[in-house]
CSV table of C-alpha atoms in Angstrom, one decimal:
chain,number,residue,atom,x,y,z
A,1,MET,CA,-13.9,20.2,5.3
A,2,THR,CA,-17.4,19.8,6.0
A,3,THR,CA,-18.9,18.3,2.6
A,4,ARG,CA,-17.9,15.2,1.1
A,5,ARG,CA,-16.1,16.5,-1.9
A,6,GLY,CA,-13.9,18.5,-0.2
A,7,GLU,CA,-13.0,16.2,2.6
A,8,ALA,CA,-12.2,13.8,0.1
A,9,ALA,CA,-9.7,16.2,-2.7
A,10,ALA,CA,-8.2,17.8,0.9
A,11,LEU,CA,-7.2,13.9,2.0
A,12,ALA,CA,-5.9,13.2,-1.6
A,13,GLY,CA,-4.0,16.9,-2.1
A,14,LEU,CA,-2.0,15.5,0.5
A,15,LEU,CA,-1.7,12.2,-0.3
A,16,ALA,CA,-0.1,13.3,-4.0
A,17,THR,CA,2.0,16.2,-2.1
A,18,ALA,CA,3.2,13.2,0.1
A,19,GLY,CA,3.8,11.2,-3.2
A,20,VAL,CA,5.3,14.3,-5.4
A,21,ILE,CA,7.7,14.8,-2.0
A,22,HIS,CA,8.4,11.2,-2.2
A,23,PHE,CA,10.4,11.5,-5.5
A,24,LEU,CA,11.6,15.2,-5.4
A,25,LYS,CA,13.0,14.8,-1.8
A,26,PRO,CA,13.7,11.0,-1.6
A,27,ARG,CA,17.3,11.5,0.8
A,28,PHE,CA,14.9,13.0,3.4
A,29,TYR,CA,12.7,8.9,3.3
A,30,ASP,CA,15.7,7.1,2.4
A,31,PRO,CA,17.1,7.0,5.9
A,32,ILE,CA,14.2,5.8,7.6
A,33,VAL,CA,13.1,3.5,5.7
A,34,PRO,CA,12.6,0.5,7.8
A,35,ARG,CA,15.9,-2.0,7.8
A,36,ALA,CA,13.9,-4.8,7.9
A,37,LEU,CA,12.7,-4.9,4.3
A,38,PRO,CA,14.6,-6.1,1.8
A,39,GLY,CA,16.2,-4.3,-0.8
A,40,PRO,CA,17.4,-0.6,-1.2
A,41,ALA,CA,16.0,1.8,0.9
A,42,ARG,CA,15.3,4.5,-2.2
A,43,PHE,CA,13.4,1.5,-4.5
A,44,TRP,CA,10.7,1.7,-0.8
A,45,THR,CA,10.9,5.4,-0.7
A,46,TYR,CA,9.9,5.2,-3.9
A,47,ALA,CA,7.7,2.6,-3.7
A,48,SER,CA,6.0,4.5,-1.3
A,49,GLY,CA,5.3,7.5,-3.5
A,50,ALA,CA,4.5,5.9,-5.8
A,51,ALA,CA,1.7,4.3,-3.7
A,52,GLU,CA,0.8,7.8,-2.4
A,53,LEU,CA,0.3,9.4,-6.2
A,54,ALA,CA,-1.9,6.0,-6.9
A,55,VAL,CA,-4.3,6.1,-3.6
A,56,ALA,CA,-4.7,9.6,-4.1
A,57,ALA,CA,-5.9,9.7,-7.8
A,58,ALA,CA,-8.3,6.8,-6.1
A,59,VAL,CA,-9.9,9.4,-3.9
A,60,ALA,CA,-10.4,12.5,-6.0
A,61,HIS,CA,-12.3,10.4,-8.2
A,62,PRO,CA,-16.4,9.3,-6.7
A,63,ALA,CA,-16.3,5.7,-8.1
A,64,THR,CA,-13.1,4.8,-6.5
A,65,ARG,CA,-13.0,6.6,-3.8
A,66,ARG,CA,-14.4,4.1,-1.7
A,67,ARG,CA,-11.8,1.7,-2.1
A,68,GLY,CA,-9.5,4.3,-2.3
A,69,GLY,CA,-10.5,5.5,1.5
A,70,LEU,CA,-9.5,2.0,2.5
A,71,ALA,CA,-6.6,1.8,0.9
A,72,ALA,CA,-5.1,5.0,2.5
A,73,ALA,CA,-5.8,3.6,5.5
A,74,ALA,CA,-4.3,0.8,4.8
A,75,LEU,CA,-0.8,3.0,3.8
A,76,PHE,CA,-1.3,5.4,6.5
A,77,ALA,CA,-0.6,2.3,9.3
A,78,ALA,CA,2.0,0.4,6.7
A,79,VAL,CA,3.9,3.7,7.2
A,80,LEU,CA,3.7,3.7,10.9
A,81,PRO,CA,6.8,1.8,11.5
A,82,ALA,CA,8.9,4.3,9.1
A,83,ASN,CA,7.6,6.7,11.5
A,84,VAL,CA,9.0,4.5,14.1
A,85,GLN,CA,12.4,4.2,12.9
A,86,MET,CA,12.3,8.3,12.2
A,87,ALA,CA,11.7,9.0,16.3
A,88,ALA,CA,14.3,5.7,17.0
A,89,ASP,CA,17.1,8.0,15.0
A,90,TRP,CA,16.4,11.7,16.2
A,91,ARG,CA,16.4,11.4,19.4
A,92,ASP,CA,19.8,12.8,20.4
A,93,ARG,CA,18.9,15.3,17.3
A,94,GLY,CA,17.6,18.7,18.8
A,95,PRO,CA,14.8,19.7,20.4
A,96,ALA,CA,13.1,20.7,16.7
A,97,ARG,CA,14.0,17.4,15.1
A,98,ARG,CA,12.9,15.7,17.8
A,99,ALA,CA,9.6,17.0,17.9
A,100,VAL,CA,9.2,16.3,13.9
A,101,ALA,CA,10.0,13.2,15.1
A,102,TYR,CA,7.9,12.9,17.5
A,103,GLY,CA,5.0,14.8,16.2
A,104,ARG,CA,4.9,12.1,13.4
A,105,LEU,CA,3.5,9.5,15.1
A,106,PRO,CA,0.6,10.2,17.2
A,107,LEU,CA,-0.3,12.1,13.9
A,108,GLN,CA,-1.3,8.4,12.5
A,109,ALA,CA,-4.3,8.2,14.3
A,110,PRO,CA,-6.3,10.7,12.9
A,111,LEU,CA,-4.9,10.3,9.4
A,112,ILE,CA,-6.1,6.7,9.5
A,113,TRP,CA,-9.9,8.1,11.2
A,114,TRP,CA,-9.9,10.9,8.0
A,115,ALA,CA,-9.3,7.8,5.5
A,116,LEU,CA,-11.8,5.6,7.2
A,117,ARG,CA,-14.6,8.4,7.1
A,118,VAL,CA,-13.7,9.7,3.1
A,119,ALA,CA,-14.3,5.8,2.6
A,120,ARG,CA,-17.6,5.7,4.6
A,121,ARG,CA,-19.4,8.6,3.2
A,122,ARG,CA,-20.9,8.0,0.2
A,123,PRO,CA,-20.2,10.5,-3.4
């Protein structure tokens, strides 16, 4: 990830992969949608997947990379409540699942930093 294009491509790839998985495996994401959100969880699962795909496209193109990086940082911050929900819900599960749930929480900070770094770099 040392080149500008490589770093942006890696971030776009991560976001695109996550977005596609939301559509392929929505049952994984539905339970972690915060209960405070109105409407069905599946709506929010698909909406967040679509947002990830849109942001991935913005990050991938130099003309929209700055705005895409800022949107990626906002998206990573916005999904933090879902990760908190997952950690709370999985606290009584086995050690491997708890590790996954708890491990997602501290990952948000470096993801936000990475997105901001991509946004700051010139194409």
